[in-house]
JSON list of C-alpha atoms in Angstrom, two decimals:
[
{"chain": "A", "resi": 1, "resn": "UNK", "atom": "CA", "xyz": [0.00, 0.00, 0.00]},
{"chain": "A", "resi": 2, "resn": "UNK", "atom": "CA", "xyz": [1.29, 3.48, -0.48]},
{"chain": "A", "resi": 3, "resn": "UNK", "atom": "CA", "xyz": [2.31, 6.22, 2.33]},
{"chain": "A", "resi": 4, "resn": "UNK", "atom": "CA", "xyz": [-0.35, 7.25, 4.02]},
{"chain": "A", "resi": 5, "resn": "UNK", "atom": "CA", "xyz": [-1.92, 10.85, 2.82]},
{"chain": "A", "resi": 6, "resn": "UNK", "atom": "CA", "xyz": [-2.89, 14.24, 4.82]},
{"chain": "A", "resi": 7, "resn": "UNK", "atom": "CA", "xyz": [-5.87, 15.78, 3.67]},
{"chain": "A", "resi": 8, "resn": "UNK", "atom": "CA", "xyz": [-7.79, 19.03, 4.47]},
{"chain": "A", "resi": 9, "resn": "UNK", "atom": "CA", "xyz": [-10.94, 19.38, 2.90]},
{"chain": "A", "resi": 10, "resn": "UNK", "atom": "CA", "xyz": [-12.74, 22.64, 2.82]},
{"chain": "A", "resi": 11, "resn": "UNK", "atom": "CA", "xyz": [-16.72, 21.86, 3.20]},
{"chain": "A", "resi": 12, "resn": "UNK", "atom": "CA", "xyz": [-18.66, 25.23, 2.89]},
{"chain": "A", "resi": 13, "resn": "UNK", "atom": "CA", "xyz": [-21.49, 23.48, 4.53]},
{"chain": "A", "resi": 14, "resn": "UNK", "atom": "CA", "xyz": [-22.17, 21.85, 7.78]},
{"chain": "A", "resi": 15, "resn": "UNK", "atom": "CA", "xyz": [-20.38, 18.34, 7.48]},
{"chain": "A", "resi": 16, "resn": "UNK", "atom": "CA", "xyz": [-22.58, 16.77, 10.58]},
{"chain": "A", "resi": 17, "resn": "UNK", "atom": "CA", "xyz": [-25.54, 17.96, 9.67]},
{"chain": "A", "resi": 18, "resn": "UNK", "atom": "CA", "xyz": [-26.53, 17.93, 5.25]},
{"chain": "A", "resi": 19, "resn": "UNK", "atom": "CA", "xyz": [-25.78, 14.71, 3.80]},
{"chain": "A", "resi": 20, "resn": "UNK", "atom": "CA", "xyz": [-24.07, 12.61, 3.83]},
{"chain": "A", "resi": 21, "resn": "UNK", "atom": "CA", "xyz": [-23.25, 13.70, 0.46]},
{"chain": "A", "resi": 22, "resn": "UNK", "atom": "CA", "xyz": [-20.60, 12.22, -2.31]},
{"chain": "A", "resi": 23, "resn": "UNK", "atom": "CA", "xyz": [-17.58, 14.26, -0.40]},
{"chain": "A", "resi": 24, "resn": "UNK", "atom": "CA", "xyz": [-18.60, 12.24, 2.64]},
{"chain": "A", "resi": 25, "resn": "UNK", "atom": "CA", "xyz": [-18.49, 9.13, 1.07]},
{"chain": "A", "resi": 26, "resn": "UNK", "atom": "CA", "xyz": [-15.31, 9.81, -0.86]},
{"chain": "A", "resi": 27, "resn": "UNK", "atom": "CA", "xyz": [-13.47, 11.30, 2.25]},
{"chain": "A", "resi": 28, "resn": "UNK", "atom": "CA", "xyz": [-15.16, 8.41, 4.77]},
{"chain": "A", "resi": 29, "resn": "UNK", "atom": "CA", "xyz": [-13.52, 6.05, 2.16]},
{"chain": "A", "resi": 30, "resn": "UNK", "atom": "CA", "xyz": [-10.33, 7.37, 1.99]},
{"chain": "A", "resi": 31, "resn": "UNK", "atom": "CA", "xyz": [-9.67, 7.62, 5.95]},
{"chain": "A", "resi": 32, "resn": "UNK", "atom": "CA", "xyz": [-10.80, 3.53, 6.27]},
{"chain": "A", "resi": 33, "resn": "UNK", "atom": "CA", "xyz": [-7.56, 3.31, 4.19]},
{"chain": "A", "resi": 34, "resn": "UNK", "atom": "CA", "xyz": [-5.65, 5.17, 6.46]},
{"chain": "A", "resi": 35, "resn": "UNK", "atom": "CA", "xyz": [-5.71, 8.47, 5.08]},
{"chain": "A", "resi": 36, "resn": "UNK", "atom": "CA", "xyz": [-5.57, 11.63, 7.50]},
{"chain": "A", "resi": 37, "resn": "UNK", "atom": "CA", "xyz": [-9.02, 13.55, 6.88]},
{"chain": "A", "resi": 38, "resn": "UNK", "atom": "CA", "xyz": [-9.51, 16.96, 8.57]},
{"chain": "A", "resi": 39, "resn": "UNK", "atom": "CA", "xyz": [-13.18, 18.37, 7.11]},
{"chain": "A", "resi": 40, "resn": "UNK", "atom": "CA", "xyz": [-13.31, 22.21, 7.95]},
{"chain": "A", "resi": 41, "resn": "UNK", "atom": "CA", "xyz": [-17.17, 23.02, 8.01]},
{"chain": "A", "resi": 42, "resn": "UNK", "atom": "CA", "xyz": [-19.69, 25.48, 8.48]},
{"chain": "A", "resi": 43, "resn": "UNK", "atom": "CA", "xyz": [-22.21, 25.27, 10.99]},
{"chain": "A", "resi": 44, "resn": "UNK", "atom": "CA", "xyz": [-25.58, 25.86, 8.54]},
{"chain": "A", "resi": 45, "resn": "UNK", "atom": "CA", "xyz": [-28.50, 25.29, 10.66]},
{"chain": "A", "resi": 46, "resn": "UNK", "atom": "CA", "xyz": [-27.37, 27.63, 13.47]},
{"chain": "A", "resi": 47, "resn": "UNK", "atom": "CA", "xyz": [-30.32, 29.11, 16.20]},
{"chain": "A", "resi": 48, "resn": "UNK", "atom": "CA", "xyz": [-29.24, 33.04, 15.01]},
{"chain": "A", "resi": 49, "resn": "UNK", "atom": "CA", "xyz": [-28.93, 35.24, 17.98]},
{"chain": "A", "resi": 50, "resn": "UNK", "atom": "CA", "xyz": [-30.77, 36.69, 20.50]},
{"chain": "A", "resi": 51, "resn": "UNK", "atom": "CA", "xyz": [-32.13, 32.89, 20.88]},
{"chain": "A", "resi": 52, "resn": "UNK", "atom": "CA", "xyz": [-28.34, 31.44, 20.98]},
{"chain": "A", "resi": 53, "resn": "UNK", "atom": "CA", "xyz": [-25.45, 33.20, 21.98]},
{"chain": "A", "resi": 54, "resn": "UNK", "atom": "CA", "xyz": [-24.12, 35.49, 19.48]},
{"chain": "A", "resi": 55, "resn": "UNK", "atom": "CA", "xyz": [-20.39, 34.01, 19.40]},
{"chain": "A", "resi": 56, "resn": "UNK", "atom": "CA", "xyz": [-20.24, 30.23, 17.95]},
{"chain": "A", "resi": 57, "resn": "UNK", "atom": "CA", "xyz": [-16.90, 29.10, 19.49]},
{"chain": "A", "resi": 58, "resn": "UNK", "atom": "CA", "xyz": [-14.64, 26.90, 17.58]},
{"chain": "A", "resi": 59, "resn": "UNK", "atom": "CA", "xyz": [-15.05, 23.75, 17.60]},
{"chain": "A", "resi": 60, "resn": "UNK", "atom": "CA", "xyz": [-13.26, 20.19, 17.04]},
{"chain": "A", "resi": 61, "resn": "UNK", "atom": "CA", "xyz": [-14.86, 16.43, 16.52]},
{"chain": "A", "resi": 62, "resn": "UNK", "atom": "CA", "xyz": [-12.53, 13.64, 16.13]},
{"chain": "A", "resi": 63, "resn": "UNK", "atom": "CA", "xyz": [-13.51, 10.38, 14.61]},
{"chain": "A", "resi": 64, "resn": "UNK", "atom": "CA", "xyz": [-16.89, 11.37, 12.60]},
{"chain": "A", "resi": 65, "resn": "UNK", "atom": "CA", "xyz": [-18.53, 9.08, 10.48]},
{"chain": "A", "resi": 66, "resn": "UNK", "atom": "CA", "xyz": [-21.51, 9.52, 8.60]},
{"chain": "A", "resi": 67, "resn": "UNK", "atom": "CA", "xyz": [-21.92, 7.38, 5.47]},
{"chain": "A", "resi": 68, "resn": "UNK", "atom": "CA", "xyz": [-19.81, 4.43, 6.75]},
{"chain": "A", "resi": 69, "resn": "UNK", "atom": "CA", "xyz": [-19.71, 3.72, 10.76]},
{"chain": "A", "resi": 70, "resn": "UNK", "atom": "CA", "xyz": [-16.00, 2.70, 10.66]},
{"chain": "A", "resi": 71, "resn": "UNK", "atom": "CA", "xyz": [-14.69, 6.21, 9.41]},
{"chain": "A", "resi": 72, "resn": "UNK", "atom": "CA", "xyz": [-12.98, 8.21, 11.25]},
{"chain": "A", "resi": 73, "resn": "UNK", "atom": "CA", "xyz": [-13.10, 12.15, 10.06]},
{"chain": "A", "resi": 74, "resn": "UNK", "atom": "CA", "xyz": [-11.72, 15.17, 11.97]},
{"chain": "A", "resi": 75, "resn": "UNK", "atom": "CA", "xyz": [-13.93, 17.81, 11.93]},
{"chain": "A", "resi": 76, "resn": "UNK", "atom": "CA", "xyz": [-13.23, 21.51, 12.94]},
{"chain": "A", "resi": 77, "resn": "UNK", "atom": "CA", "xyz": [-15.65, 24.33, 12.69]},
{"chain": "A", "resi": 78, "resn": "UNK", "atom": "CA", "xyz": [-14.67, 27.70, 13.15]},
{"chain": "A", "resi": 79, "resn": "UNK", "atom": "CA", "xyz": [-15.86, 30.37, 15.57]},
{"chain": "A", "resi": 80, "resn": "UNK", "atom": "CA", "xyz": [-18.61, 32.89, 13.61]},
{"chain": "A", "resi": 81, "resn": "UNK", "atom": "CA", "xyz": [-20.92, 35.08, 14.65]},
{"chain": "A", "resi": 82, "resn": "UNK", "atom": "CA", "xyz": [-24.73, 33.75, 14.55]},
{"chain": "A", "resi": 83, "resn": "UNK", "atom": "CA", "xyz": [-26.32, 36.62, 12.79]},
{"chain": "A", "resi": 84, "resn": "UNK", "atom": "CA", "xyz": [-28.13, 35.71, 9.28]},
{"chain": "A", "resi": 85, "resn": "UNK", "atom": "CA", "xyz": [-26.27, 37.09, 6.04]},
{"chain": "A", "resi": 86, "resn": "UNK", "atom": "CA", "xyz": [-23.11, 38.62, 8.40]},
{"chain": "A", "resi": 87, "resn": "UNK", "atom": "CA", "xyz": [-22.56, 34.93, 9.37]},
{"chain": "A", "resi": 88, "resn": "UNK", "atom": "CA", "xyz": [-20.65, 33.82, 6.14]},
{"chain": "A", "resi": 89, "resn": "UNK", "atom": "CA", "xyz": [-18.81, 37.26, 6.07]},
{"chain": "A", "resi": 90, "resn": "UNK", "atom": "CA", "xyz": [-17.09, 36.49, 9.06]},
{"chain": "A", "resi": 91, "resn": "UNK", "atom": "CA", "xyz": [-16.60, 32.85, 8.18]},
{"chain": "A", "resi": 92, "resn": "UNK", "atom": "CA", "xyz": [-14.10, 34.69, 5.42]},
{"chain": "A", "resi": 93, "resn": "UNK", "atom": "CA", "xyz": [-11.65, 35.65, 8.00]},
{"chain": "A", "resi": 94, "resn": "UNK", "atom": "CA", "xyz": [-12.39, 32.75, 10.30]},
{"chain": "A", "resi": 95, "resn": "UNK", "atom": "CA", "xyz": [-11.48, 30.48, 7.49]},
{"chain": "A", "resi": 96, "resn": "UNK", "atom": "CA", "xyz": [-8.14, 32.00, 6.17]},
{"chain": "A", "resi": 97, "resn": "UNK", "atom": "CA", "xyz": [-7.04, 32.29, 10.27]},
{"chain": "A", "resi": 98, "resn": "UNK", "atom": "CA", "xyz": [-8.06, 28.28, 11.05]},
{"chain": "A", "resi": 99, "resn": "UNK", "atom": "CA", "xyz": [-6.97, 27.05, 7.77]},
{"chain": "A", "resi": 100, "resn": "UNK", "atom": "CA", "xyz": [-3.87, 28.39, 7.74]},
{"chain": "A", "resi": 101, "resn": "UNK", "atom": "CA", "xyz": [-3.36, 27.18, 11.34]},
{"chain": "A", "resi": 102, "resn": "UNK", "atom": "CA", "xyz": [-4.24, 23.78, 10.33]},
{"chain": "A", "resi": 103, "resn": "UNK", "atom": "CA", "xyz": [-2.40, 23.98, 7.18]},
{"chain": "A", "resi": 104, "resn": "UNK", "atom": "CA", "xyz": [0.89, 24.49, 9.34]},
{"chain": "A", "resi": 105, "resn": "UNK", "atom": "CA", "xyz": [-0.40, 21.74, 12.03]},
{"chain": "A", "resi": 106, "resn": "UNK", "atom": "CA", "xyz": [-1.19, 18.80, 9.38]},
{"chain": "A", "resi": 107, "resn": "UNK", "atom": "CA", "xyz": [1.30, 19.74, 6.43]},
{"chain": "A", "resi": 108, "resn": "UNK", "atom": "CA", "xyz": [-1.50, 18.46, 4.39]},
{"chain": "A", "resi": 109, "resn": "UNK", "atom": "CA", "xyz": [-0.26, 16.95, 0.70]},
{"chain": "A", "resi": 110, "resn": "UNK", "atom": "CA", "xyz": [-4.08, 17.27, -0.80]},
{"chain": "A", "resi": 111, "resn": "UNK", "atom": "CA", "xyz": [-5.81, 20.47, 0.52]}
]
């Protein structure tokens, strides 16, 4: 078998939540063969604030699997704010900050 790959995927939409979709599937598939898979999502179906706190904090999942129960995906969402249409704005920043701080953690090979 070959060396083992590092992956960072970039999922604009909430990875625990739609789907599972092909990218699940594909990425689910890839970490069963021993393939480093950190997903970097967006949380979609957020309560917007007043009726959550306005601040989503980051957050981190290790070992997700939704389209095949042996997977094991890392997941990281990063903070935003919960307000409707300023929510993806900030994801911009958010983004660029926690994928470049992952990109320096995992030395990924496929990003």
């Amino acid at each position: 078998m070959a060396a083992a790959l590092r992956l960072l995927v970039v999922q604009e939409t909430d990875w625990l939540q739609r789907g599972p979709h092909q990218q699940h599937h594909l990425f689910e598939r890839l970490s069963l063969r021993g393939h480093t898979v950190v997903a970097v999502d967006f949380e979609m179906l957020y309560t917007p604030w007043p009726q959550a706190p306005l601040l989503a904090p980051r957050t981190e999942w290790q070992g997700v699997a939704r389209a095949l129960p042996a997977a094991h995906v890392r997941v990281v969402r990063p903070p935003t704010l919960r307000l409707p249409g300023i929510a993806r704005l900030v994801s911009v920043g958010a983004f660029h900050r926690e994928l470049q701080r992952l990109a320096a953690q995992l030395q990924p090979q496929v990003l």
